[in-house]
Amino acid sequence: MSGRRWSMSLAPPIAVLAVALVLSRFQAGAEAGGKATPPVAGACAASPIARDAAGKPKRDVGPGSWWKLTERLDRAGAMAGRQLAVGRGGSIALLLDLATETVASGPIGGVVVVATDDERRSEIRLVSSLGACSWLVDQSADVVRGAILDPGDGSVLAHLVDRQTRADLGTWRFGRKDALAEPMLVAPALAPGAIDGPIWITDLRLDQPGHLLAVQSCTDSGCLTRLFDVRVPGKGPTVLAGGQGSLLGFAGGHLLTWAACPGFPCGIQSWDIATAKATSVLDRADAAAVTLDGRFVVASTDAGAVHTLRIELGSGTRALIKGISADDLLLPVGVAATSGVQLGADEIPVGAPGANPHSFRPAAAEVIP
């Protein structure tokens, strides 16, 4: 990675998409019950990540924070870009007009990671629901294809590809010390021929302690996941391959993914990290989510009848539960997500189309006899 590729400023990446973040184009927003104008957004004076006395990021700051991406149309009704709304509860903190290719992740501690690319450079930004501001982490002449916050130190992990050739450049850590810190390679590029066909999506996920990084590479027919211990630089990855779909989440010593399916409904698999072997959790589901602590997977098993199944992964206990309304959907997490909400360790994200996303606690749900 040539140092000339990097300029010292702040911004987001790219995944199956790319973005051009235009901070000068914040607009007023509307909320249920009447019009409301979000605070004028600008550049944060420093990283918006809140830290404790020991300098560690606080994960629990800004409960109820959320983000949502919607299409932005021109006067002719054609798609002109996207708009990112960031807020807390029922309030919008800020709105950003973005280019068509946009990705976001989080929030963690009230902070959303936003990725953007204007076909010339990619940016990585932290957007605060509390400060209603944006902080540029870094920018690159290469293309960023997915980024997540590392809650252990407040840095950003981002996957890059070469802009001209689209060659895999690996996953890099940005902004560990300050805005001027050089990016550091965390996970090398996927070896040529490791998976058949061109890679369309690269997704990133950290386990709850923040020690294990999953880097998943997907073609149009299946995925391969490499697991890296971020505490041990240079250590070779554990590779999970064969009959695998997109990521769902970590669950103790396992990683949950969809099966390799052409569409939904689809099966859910649990990969044993120690053995790299997969077992079936559920034969078919229309949607699913895993709690951050890995205790439960919640799945919609019949979209028409709105059946919600809760599976306790440790014991295998299954129960149909109440609490998720007929309008709510189990929201995906990762590069395909168009919304997100800050979660506690025992929560999953849900939301109705057009509404702000919110969290749901499976452990507290009423069981249907």
mmCIF file of C-alpha atoms in Angstrom:
data_model
loop_
_atom_site.group_PDB
_atom_site.id
_atom_site.type_symbol
_atom_site.label_atom_id
_atom_site.label_comp_id
_atom_site.label_asym_id
_atom_site.label_seq_id
_atom_site.Cartn_x
_atom_site.Cartn_y
_atom_site.Cartn_z
ATOM 1 C CA MET A 1 0.000 0.000 0.000
ATOM 2 C CA SER A 2 1.638 3.153 -1.200
ATOM 3 C CA GLY A 3 1.674 6.095 1.173
ATOM 4 C CA ARG A 4 0.865 8.438 -1.703
ATOM 5 C CA ARG A 5 -2.648 7.003 -1.818
ATOM 6 C CA TRP A 6 -3.535 8.617 1.503
ATOM 7 C CA SER A 7 -4.414 12.210 2.246
ATOM 8 C CA MET A 8 -4.987 13.335 5.795
ATOM 9 C CA SER A 9 -8.636 14.211 6.235
ATOM 10 C CA LEU A 10 -11.829 12.460 7.290
ATOM 11 C CA ALA A 11 -14.548 10.401 5.526
ATOM 12 C CA PRO A 12 -16.293 6.984 4.733
ATOM 13 C CA PRO A 13 -15.872 3.838 2.562
ATOM 14 C CA ILE A 14 -17.787 1.681 0.075
ATOM 15 C CA ALA A 15 -19.121 -1.877 -0.121
ATOM 16 C CA VAL A 16 -21.419 -2.989 -2.879
ATOM 17 C CA LEU A 17 -21.635 0.673 -3.320
ATOM 18 C CA ALA A 18 -19.771 3.978 -3.140
ATOM 19 C CA VAL A 19 -20.528 7.463 -1.857
ATOM 20 C CA ALA A 20 -19.955 11.180 -2.209
ATOM 21 C CA LEU A 21 -20.595 12.841 1.113
ATOM 22 C CA VAL A 22 -21.597 16.482 0.776
ATOM 23 C CA LEU A 23 -21.698 18.155 4.174
ATOM 24 C CA SER A 24 -22.826 21.444 2.719
ATOM 25 C CA ARG A 25 -26.156 19.935 1.686
ATOM 26 C CA PHE A 26 -27.865 19.228 5.016
ATOM 27 C CA GLN A 27 -31.618 19.630 4.791
ATOM 28 C CA ALA A 28 -34.481 20.070 7.244
ATOM 29 C CA GLY A 29 -36.417 16.896 8.013
ATOM 30 C CA ALA A 30 -39.992 15.959 8.865
ATOM 31 C CA GLU A 31 -41.125 13.799 11.772
ATOM 32 C CA ALA A 32 -44.476 12.256 12.665
ATOM 33 C CA GLY A 33 -46.720 14.895 14.185
ATOM 34 C CA GLY A 34 -45.299 17.881 12.330
ATOM 35 C CA LYS A 35 -42.234 19.424 10.786
ATOM 36 C CA ALA A 36 -38.980 19.571 12.673
ATOM 37 C CA THR A 37 -35.649 21.060 11.674
ATOM 38 C CA PRO A 38 -32.627 19.047 12.803
ATOM 39 C CA PRO A 39 -29.710 21.003 14.259
ATOM 40 C CA VAL A 40 -27.336 22.439 11.698
ATOM 41 C CA ALA A 41 -24.694 19.784 11.159
ATOM 42 C CA GLY A 42 -21.051 20.520 10.681
ATOM 43 C CA ALA A 43 -17.642 19.121 11.408
ATOM 44 C CA CYS A 44 -17.053 17.697 14.877
ATOM 45 C CA ALA A 45 -14.170 19.422 16.670
ATOM 46 C CA ALA A 46 -12.687 15.988 17.454
ATOM 47 C CA SER A 47 -13.665 12.354 17.201
ATOM 48 C CA PRO A 48 -17.235 12.070 18.531
ATOM 49 C CA ILE A 49 -16.481 8.795 20.319
ATOM 50 C CA ALA A 50 -17.084 9.183 24.076
ATOM 51 C CA ARG A 51 -14.376 7.663 26.287
ATOM 52 C CA ASP A 52 -14.095 6.719 29.952
ATOM 53 C CA ALA A 53 -11.383 7.831 32.378
ATOM 54 C CA ALA A 54 -9.069 5.112 31.058
ATOM 55 C CA GLY A 55 -9.539 6.296 27.467
ATOM 56 C CA LYS A 56 -11.698 3.334 26.412
ATOM 57 C CA PRO A 57 -14.697 4.020 24.142
ATOM 58 C CA LYS A 58 -18.093 3.920 25.855
ATOM 59 C CA ARG A 59 -20.493 1.601 24.042
ATOM 60 C CA ASP A 60 -23.593 2.525 26.045
ATOM 61 C CA VAL A 61 -23.610 6.258 25.274
ATOM 62 C CA GLY A 62 -26.542 7.418 23.123
ATOM 63 C CA PRO A 63 -29.058 4.583 23.648
ATOM 64 C CA GLY A 64 -31.823 4.678 21.060
ATOM 65 C CA SER A 65 -29.529 6.071 18.341
ATOM 66 C CA TRP A 66 -30.371 5.002 14.797
ATOM 67 C CA TRP A 67 -29.658 5.681 11.135
ATOM 68 C CA LYS A 68 -31.636 5.192 7.949
ATOM 69 C CA LEU A 69 -30.787 5.465 4.228
ATOM 70 C CA THR A 70 -33.460 6.468 1.713
ATOM 71 C CA GLU A 71 -33.428 7.265 -1.980
ATOM 72 C CA ARG A 72 -33.147 10.903 -3.033
ATOM 73 C CA LEU A 73 -35.002 11.696 -6.270
ATOM 74 C CA ASP A 74 -34.588 14.542 -8.733
ATOM 75 C CA ARG A 75 -37.496 16.566 -10.156
ATOM 76 C CA ALA A 76 -38.047 13.980 -12.864
ATOM 77 C CA GLY A 77 -38.373 11.221 -10.295
ATOM 78 C CA ALA A 78 -35.023 9.629 -11.137
ATOM 79 C CA MET A 79 -32.651 8.557 -8.395
ATOM 80 C CA ALA A 80 -30.183 11.376 -7.738
ATOM 81 C CA GLY A 81 -28.529 9.930 -4.653
ATOM 82 C CA ARG A 82 -29.309 8.878 -1.109
ATOM 83 C CA GLN A 83 -30.136 10.652 2.089
ATOM 84 C CA LEU A 84 -28.846 9.521 5.472
ATOM 85 C CA ALA A 85 -30.918 10.355 8.540
ATOM 86 C CA VAL A 86 -29.274 9.955 11.960
ATOM 87 C CA GLY A 87 -31.173 10.412 15.211
ATOM 88 C CA ARG A 88 -32.296 9.116 18.602
ATOM 89 C CA GLY A 89 -35.727 7.788 19.498
ATOM 90 C CA GLY A 90 -38.288 9.796 17.548
ATOM 91 C CA SER A 91 -35.966 12.733 16.849
ATOM 92 C CA ILE A 92 -33.767 13.382 13.815
ATOM 93 C CA ALA A 93 -30.373 14.788 14.758
ATOM 94 C CA LEU A 94 -29.184 15.472 11.209
ATOM 95 C CA LEU A 95 -29.730 14.690 7.550
ATOM 96 C CA LEU A 96 -26.989 14.255 4.943
ATOM 97 C CA ASP A 97 -27.411 14.200 1.169
ATOM 98 C CA LEU A 98 -25.148 11.524 -0.308
ATOM 99 C CA ALA A 99 -24.334 10.038 -3.679
ATOM 100 C CA THR A 100 -26.142 6.959 -4.933
ATOM 101 C CA GLU A 101 -23.494 4.578 -3.612
ATOM 102 C CA THR A 102 -23.616 4.781 0.173
ATOM 103 C CA VAL A 103 -23.033 2.407 3.079
ATOM 104 C CA ALA A 104 -23.256 2.862 6.843
ATOM 105 C CA SER A 105 -22.878 0.738 9.973
ATOM 106 C CA GLY A 106 -23.533 0.968 13.702
ATOM 107 C CA PRO A 107 -24.411 2.943 15.732
ATOM 108 C CA ILE A 108 -22.082 2.166 18.620
ATOM 109 C CA GLY A 109 -21.964 4.731 21.414
ATOM 110 C CA GLY A 110 -24.201 7.010 19.349
ATOM 111 C CA VAL A 111 -21.723 6.989 16.428
ATOM 112 C CA VAL A 112 -22.408 5.791 12.873
ATOM 113 C CA VAL A 113 -19.631 4.873 10.409
ATOM 114 C CA VAL A 114 -20.493 6.232 6.949
ATOM 115 C CA ALA A 115 -18.777 5.254 3.712
ATOM 116 C CA THR A 116 -18.667 7.353 0.578
ATOM 117 C CA ASP A 117 -16.981 7.377 -2.821
ATOM 118 C CA ASP A 118 -17.172 9.982 -5.592
ATOM 119 C CA GLU A 119 -15.474 7.788 -8.222
ATOM 120 C CA ARG A 120 -12.189 9.546 -7.463
ATOM 121 C CA ARG A 121 -11.664 8.853 -3.771
ATOM 122 C CA SER A 122 -13.294 7.129 -0.833
ATOM 123 C CA GLU A 123 -13.892 8.612 2.592
ATOM 124 C CA ILE A 124 -14.529 7.249 6.075
ATOM 125 C CA ARG A 125 -16.588 9.388 8.473
ATOM 126 C CA LEU A 126 -17.929 9.101 11.990
ATOM 127 C CA VAL A 127 -21.360 10.700 12.328
ATOM 128 C CA SER A 128 -22.635 11.527 15.819
ATOM 129 C CA SER A 129 -26.306 11.342 16.791
ATOM 130 C CA LEU A 130 -25.464 13.234 19.990
ATOM 131 C CA GLY A 131 -23.337 16.042 18.564
ATOM 132 C CA ALA A 132 -25.211 16.242 15.215
ATOM 133 C CA CYS A 133 -21.842 16.439 13.496
ATOM 134 C CA SER A 134 -19.506 14.510 11.206
ATOM 135 C CA TRP A 135 -15.807 13.744 11.693
ATOM 136 C CA LEU A 136 -13.558 12.759 8.815
ATOM 137 C CA VAL A 137 -11.353 9.795 9.723
ATOM 138 C CA ASP A 138 -9.421 9.421 6.458
ATOM 139 C CA GLN A 139 -9.730 9.275 2.700
ATOM 140 C CA SER A 140 -8.145 7.109 0.024
ATOM 141 C CA ALA A 141 -7.559 7.013 -3.706
ATOM 142 C CA ASP A 142 -8.577 3.352 -3.464
ATOM 143 C CA VAL A 143 -12.167 2.153 -3.020
ATOM 144 C CA VAL A 144 -13.445 1.310 0.455
ATOM 145 C CA ARG A 145 -15.944 -1.569 0.365
ATOM 146 C CA GLY A 146 -17.394 -1.756 3.860
ATOM 147 C CA ALA A 147 -16.358 -0.345 7.239
ATOM 148 C CA ILE A 148 -17.185 -0.926 10.893
ATOM 149 C CA LEU A 149 -16.231 0.674 14.193
ATOM 150 C CA ASP A 150 -13.903 -1.238 16.518
ATOM 151 C CA PRO A 151 -15.444 -0.441 19.934
ATOM 152 C CA GLY A 152 -12.263 -1.595 21.668
ATOM 153 C CA ASP A 153 -10.225 1.440 20.617
ATOM 154 C CA GLY A 154 -12.533 3.631 18.516
ATOM 155 C CA SER A 155 -10.723 2.967 15.237
ATOM 156 C CA VAL A 156 -12.422 1.953 11.981
ATOM 157 C CA LEU A 157 -11.840 -1.337 10.148
ATOM 158 C CA ALA A 158 -12.355 -0.974 6.398
ATOM 159 C CA HIS A 159 -11.923 -3.239 3.386
ATOM 160 C CA LEU A 160 -10.284 -1.744 0.268
ATOM 161 C CA VAL A 161 -9.937 -2.625 -3.407
ATOM 162 C CA ASP A 162 -7.804 -1.001 -6.083
ATOM 163 C CA ARG A 163 -9.818 1.621 -7.964
ATOM 164 C CA GLN A 164 -8.529 0.703 -11.422
ATOM 165 C CA THR A 165 -8.243 -3.094 -11.238
ATOM 166 C CA ARG A 166 -10.623 -3.835 -8.318
ATOM 167 C CA ALA A 167 -7.900 -6.069 -6.900
ATOM 168 C CA ASP A 168 -8.353 -6.920 -3.227
ATOM 169 C CA LEU A 169 -6.100 -4.745 -1.018
ATOM 170 C CA GLY A 170 -7.132 -6.267 2.317
ATOM 171 C CA THR A 171 -8.749 -4.851 5.457
ATOM 172 C CA TRP A 172 -7.134 -1.850 7.142
ATOM 173 C CA ARG A 173 -7.406 -0.067 10.486
ATOM 174 C CA PHE A 174 -7.928 3.710 10.339
ATOM 175 C CA GLY A 175 -7.667 6.394 12.996
ATOM 176 C CA ARG A 176 -6.410 4.316 15.896
ATOM 177 C CA LYS A 177 -4.410 7.172 17.483
ATOM 178 C CA ASP A 178 -5.601 10.319 15.746
ATOM 179 C CA ALA A 179 -6.745 11.630 12.386
ATOM 180 C CA LEU A 180 -3.162 11.695 11.069
ATOM 181 C CA ALA A 181 -2.256 8.104 11.954
ATOM 182 C CA GLU A 182 -1.245 5.935 8.983
ATOM 183 C CA PRO A 183 -3.651 3.077 8.125
ATOM 184 C CA MET A 184 -2.493 -0.364 9.321
ATOM 185 C CA LEU A 185 -3.141 -3.681 7.567
ATOM 186 C CA VAL A 186 -5.238 -6.016 9.744
ATOM 187 C CA ALA A 187 -6.275 -8.746 7.295
ATOM 188 C CA PRO A 188 -4.441 -9.373 4.000
ATOM 189 C CA ALA A 189 -6.129 -9.688 0.637
ATOM 190 C CA LEU A 190 -7.938 -12.897 -0.220
ATOM 191 C CA ALA A 191 -5.590 -15.142 -2.196
ATOM 192 C CA PRO A 192 -6.364 -15.433 -5.935
ATOM 193 C CA GLY A 193 -8.430 -18.544 -6.669
ATOM 194 C CA ALA A 194 -9.577 -18.955 -3.060
ATOM 195 C CA ILE A 195 -13.167 -18.635 -4.242
ATOM 196 C CA ASP A 196 -14.630 -19.197 -7.702
ATOM 197 C CA GLY A 197 -15.899 -16.166 -9.582
ATOM 198 C CA PRO A 198 -15.676 -12.396 -9.100
ATOM 199 C CA ILE A 199 -16.269 -11.079 -5.582
ATOM 200 C CA TRP A 200 -19.238 -8.724 -5.443
ATOM 201 C CA ILE A 201 -19.537 -8.147 -1.700
ATOM 202 C CA THR A 202 -17.052 -8.043 1.187
ATOM 203 C CA ASP A 203 -18.600 -7.835 4.659
ATOM 204 C CA LEU A 204 -16.925 -7.275 8.032
ATOM 205 C CA ARG A 205 -18.038 -8.275 11.520
ATOM 206 C CA LEU A 206 -16.421 -8.230 14.979
ATOM 207 C CA ASP A 207 -17.393 -10.540 17.837
ATOM 208 C CA GLN A 208 -18.740 -8.988 21.040
ATOM 209 C CA PRO A 209 -15.341 -8.782 22.831
ATOM 210 C CA GLY A 210 -13.834 -7.236 19.680
ATOM 211 C CA HIS A 211 -11.123 -9.877 19.383
ATOM 212 C CA LEU A 212 -12.216 -11.844 16.322
ATOM 213 C CA LEU A 213 -12.760 -10.195 12.936
ATOM 214 C CA ALA A 214 -14.802 -11.952 10.247
ATOM 215 C CA VAL A 215 -13.973 -10.923 6.669
ATOM 216 C CA GLN A 216 -16.515 -12.486 4.319
ATOM 217 C CA SER A 217 -16.065 -12.487 0.534
ATOM 218 C CA CYS A 218 -19.113 -13.331 -1.608
ATOM 219 C CA THR A 219 -19.593 -14.142 -5.283
ATOM 220 C CA ASP A 220 -23.043 -14.464 -6.851
ATOM 221 C CA SER A 221 -23.157 -18.146 -5.835
ATOM 222 C CA GLY A 222 -21.635 -18.316 -2.351
ATOM 223 C CA CYS A 223 -19.322 -16.901 0.285
ATOM 224 C CA LEU A 224 -16.048 -17.619 2.073
ATOM 225 C CA THR A 225 -15.250 -16.233 5.527
ATOM 226 C CA ARG A 226 -11.828 -15.708 7.071
ATOM 227 C CA LEU A 227 -11.527 -15.140 10.823
ATOM 228 C CA PHE A 228 -8.622 -13.070 12.181
ATOM 229 C CA ASP A 229 -7.578 -12.545 15.796
ATOM 230 C CA VAL A 230 -6.954 -8.786 15.780
ATOM 231 C CA ARG A 231 -4.884 -9.107 18.981
ATOM 232 C CA VAL A 232 -2.235 -11.115 17.116
ATOM 233 C CA PRO A 233 -1.033 -9.214 14.011
ATOM 234 C CA GLY A 234 0.165 -11.487 11.228
ATOM 235 C CA LYS A 235 -1.508 -14.626 12.554
ATOM 236 C CA GLY A 236 -3.041 -16.719 9.777
ATOM 237 C CA PRO A 237 -6.834 -16.867 9.562
ATOM 238 C CA THR A 238 -9.324 -19.632 10.219
ATOM 239 C CA VAL A 239 -11.152 -20.221 6.938
ATOM 240 C CA LEU A 240 -14.829 -21.175 6.749
ATOM 241 C CA ALA A 241 -15.769 -22.291 3.235
ATOM 242 C CA GLY A 242 -18.383 -24.342 1.422
ATOM 243 C CA GLY A 243 -22.122 -23.862 1.058
ATOM 244 C CA GLN A 244 -22.169 -20.549 2.871
ATOM 245 C CA GLY A 245 -24.365 -17.488 2.539
ATOM 246 C CA SER A 246 -24.113 -14.020 4.089
ATOM 247 C CA LEU A 247 -23.198 -13.295 7.696
ATOM 248 C CA LEU A 248 -25.682 -13.206 10.573
ATOM 249 C CA GLY A 249 -23.453 -12.908 13.647
ATOM 250 C CA PHE A 250 -21.178 -14.467 16.245
ATOM 251 C CA ALA A 251 -22.501 -16.801 18.924
ATOM 252 C CA GLY A 252 -19.797 -17.841 21.380
ATOM 253 C CA GLY A 253 -17.407 -20.160 19.565
ATOM 254 C CA HIS A 254 -19.613 -20.189 16.485
ATOM 255 C CA LEU A 255 -20.395 -17.934 13.533
ATOM 256 C CA LEU A 256 -23.934 -17.955 12.147
ATOM 257 C CA THR A 257 -24.545 -17.478 8.425
ATOM 258 C CA TRP A 258 -27.296 -18.069 5.955
ATOM 259 C CA ALA A 259 -26.911 -21.171 3.817
ATOM 260 C CA ALA A 260 -25.974 -20.665 0.161
ATOM 261 C CA CYS A 261 -29.444 -20.086 -1.334
ATOM 262 C CA PRO A 262 -30.702 -18.415 -4.518
ATOM 263 C CA GLY A 263 -33.333 -16.588 -2.451
ATOM 264 C CA PHE A 264 -35.614 -16.756 0.573
ATOM 265 C CA PRO A 265 -36.748 -18.741 2.473
ATOM 266 C CA CYS A 266 -33.290 -20.082 3.264
ATOM 267 C CA GLY A 267 -31.562 -22.161 5.927
ATOM 268 C CA ILE A 268 -29.403 -20.900 8.808
ATOM 269 C CA GLN A 269 -26.039 -22.487 9.610
ATOM 270 C CA SER A 270 -23.761 -22.453 12.650
ATOM 271 C CA TRP A 271 -20.032 -22.709 11.931
ATOM 272 C CA ASP A 272 -17.835 -24.119 14.690
ATOM 273 C CA ILE A 273 -14.831 -21.795 14.694
ATOM 274 C CA ALA A 274 -12.526 -24.444 16.184
ATOM 275 C CA THR A 275 -13.312 -27.114 13.571
ATOM 276 C CA ALA A 276 -14.493 -24.942 10.621
ATOM 277 C CA LYS A 277 -17.498 -27.291 10.285
ATOM 278 C CA ALA A 278 -21.118 -26.222 9.822
ATOM 279 C CA THR A 279 -24.330 -27.581 11.295
ATOM 280 C CA SER A 280 -27.925 -26.614 10.549
ATOM 281 C CA VAL A 281 -29.754 -24.330 12.988
ATOM 282 C CA LEU A 282 -32.955 -23.914 10.970
ATOM 283 C CA ASP A 283 -34.057 -25.369 7.644
ATOM 284 C CA ARG A 284 -35.878 -22.310 6.363
ATOM 285 C CA ALA A 285 -36.508 -18.709 7.351
ATOM 286 C CA ASP A 286 -37.534 -15.508 5.594
ATOM 287 C CA ALA A 287 -35.479 -13.231 7.871
ATOM 288 C CA ALA A 288 -33.288 -13.648 10.948
ATOM 289 C CA ALA A 289 -31.211 -11.755 13.500
ATOM 290 C CA VAL A 290 -28.739 -12.779 16.209
ATOM 291 C CA THR A 291 -28.335 -11.000 19.557
ATOM 292 C CA LEU A 292 -24.900 -9.451 20.058
ATOM 293 C CA ASP A 293 -24.229 -11.743 23.017
ATOM 294 C CA GLY A 294 -24.923 -14.764 20.786
ATOM 295 C CA ARG A 295 -27.599 -16.176 23.080
ATOM 296 C CA PHE A 296 -30.571 -16.068 20.714
ATOM 297 C CA VAL A 297 -31.349 -16.215 17.024
ATOM 298 C CA VAL A 298 -34.782 -14.879 16.109
ATOM 299 C CA ALA A 299 -36.295 -15.876 12.775
ATOM 300 C CA SER A 300 -39.404 -15.171 10.739
ATOM 301 C CA THR A 301 -40.415 -18.633 9.560
ATOM 302 C CA ASP A 302 -43.626 -17.706 7.758
ATOM 303 C CA ALA A 303 -43.819 -14.126 6.543
ATOM 304 C CA GLY A 304 -47.511 -14.404 5.684
ATOM 305 C CA ALA A 305 -48.531 -15.672 9.123
ATOM 306 C CA VAL A 306 -45.988 -13.482 10.984
ATOM 307 C CA HIS A 307 -44.588 -16.388 12.971
ATOM 308 C CA THR A 308 -41.530 -15.349 15.004
ATOM 309 C CA LEU A 309 -39.331 -18.152 16.292
ATOM 310 C CA ARG A 310 -36.805 -17.708 19.097
ATOM 311 C CA ILE A 311 -33.988 -20.241 19.379
ATOM 312 C CA GLU A 312 -31.681 -20.283 22.408
ATOM 313 C CA LEU A 313 -28.454 -21.358 20.787
ATOM 314 C CA GLY A 314 -26.812 -22.885 23.852
ATOM 315 C CA SER A 315 -29.653 -25.254 24.707
ATOM 316 C CA GLY A 316 -31.425 -25.453 21.371
ATOM 317 C CA THR A 317 -34.735 -24.507 23.055
ATOM 318 C CA ARG A 318 -37.289 -23.174 20.570
ATOM 319 C CA ALA A 319 -40.406 -21.089 21.130
ATOM 320 C CA LEU A 320 -42.809 -18.961 19.141
ATOM 321 C CA ILE A 321 -42.881 -15.470 20.650
ATOM 322 C CA LYS A 322 -44.954 -12.296 20.654
ATOM 323 C CA GLY A 323 -43.751 -8.703 20.711
ATOM 324 C CA ILE A 324 -42.773 -8.036 17.105
ATOM 325 C CA SER A 325 -45.654 -6.285 15.367
ATOM 326 C CA ALA A 326 -47.070 -7.343 12.015
ATOM 327 C CA ASP A 327 -45.509 -4.256 10.423
ATOM 328 C CA ASP A 328 -42.006 -4.818 11.818
ATOM 329 C CA LEU A 329 -39.256 -6.680 9.987
ATOM 330 C CA LEU A 330 -36.104 -8.293 11.333
ATOM 331 C CA LEU A 331 -33.448 -5.957 9.939
ATOM 332 C CA PRO A 332 -30.248 -7.163 8.275
ATOM 333 C CA VAL A 333 -26.847 -6.066 9.590
ATOM 334 C CA GLY A 334 -23.896 -5.546 7.257
ATOM 335 C CA VAL A 335 -23.161 -3.968 3.894
ATOM 336 C CA ALA A 336 -26.674 -4.701 2.604
ATOM 337 C CA ALA A 337 -28.351 -2.837 5.471
ATOM 338 C CA THR A 338 -30.256 0.380 4.782
ATOM 339 C CA SER A 339 -30.908 1.150 8.462
ATOM 340 C CA GLY A 340 -29.474 0.397 11.875
ATOM 341 C CA VAL A 341 -30.127 0.965 15.560
ATOM 342 C CA GLN A 342 -27.873 0.913 18.625
ATOM 343 C CA LEU A 343 -28.218 -2.455 20.341
ATOM 344 C CA GLY A 344 -27.655 -3.798 23.795
ATOM 345 C CA ALA A 345 -25.947 -7.170 24.069
ATOM 346 C CA ASP A 346 -29.301 -8.978 24.338
ATOM 347 C CA GLU A 347 -31.146 -7.117 21.555
ATOM 348 C CA ILE A 348 -31.843 -7.405 17.824
ATOM 349 C CA PRO A 349 -32.825 -4.687 15.281
ATOM 350 C CA VAL A 350 -36.388 -4.435 13.963
ATOM 351 C CA GLY A 351 -38.318 -1.818 12.022
ATOM 352 C CA ALA A 352 -41.298 -1.141 9.797
ATOM 353 C CA PRO A 353 -40.841 0.203 6.252
ATOM 354 C CA GLY A 354 -40.542 3.992 6.384
ATOM 355 C CA ALA A 355 -40.283 4.088 10.183
ATOM 356 C CA ASN A 356 -37.246 4.567 12.397
ATOM 357 C CA PRO A 357 -35.584 1.275 13.394
ATOM 358 C CA HIS A 358 -35.710 0.180 17.026
ATOM 359 C CA SER A 359 -34.412 -2.613 19.242
ATOM 360 C CA PHE A 360 -36.183 -5.726 20.549
ATOM 361 C CA ARG A 361 -35.218 -8.005 23.487
ATOM 362 C CA PRO A 362 -35.972 -11.663 22.678
ATOM 363 C CA ALA A 363 -35.380 -12.774 26.281
ATOM 364 C CA ALA A 364 -38.245 -10.557 27.479
ATOM 365 C CA ALA A 365 -40.715 -11.687 24.807
ATOM 366 C CA GLU A 366 -43.941 -13.433 25.720
ATOM 367 C CA VAL A 367 -43.941 -17.082 24.658
ATOM 368 C CA ILE A 368 -46.913 -18.408 22.690
ATOM 369 C CA PRO A 369 -48.120 -21.632 24.390
#
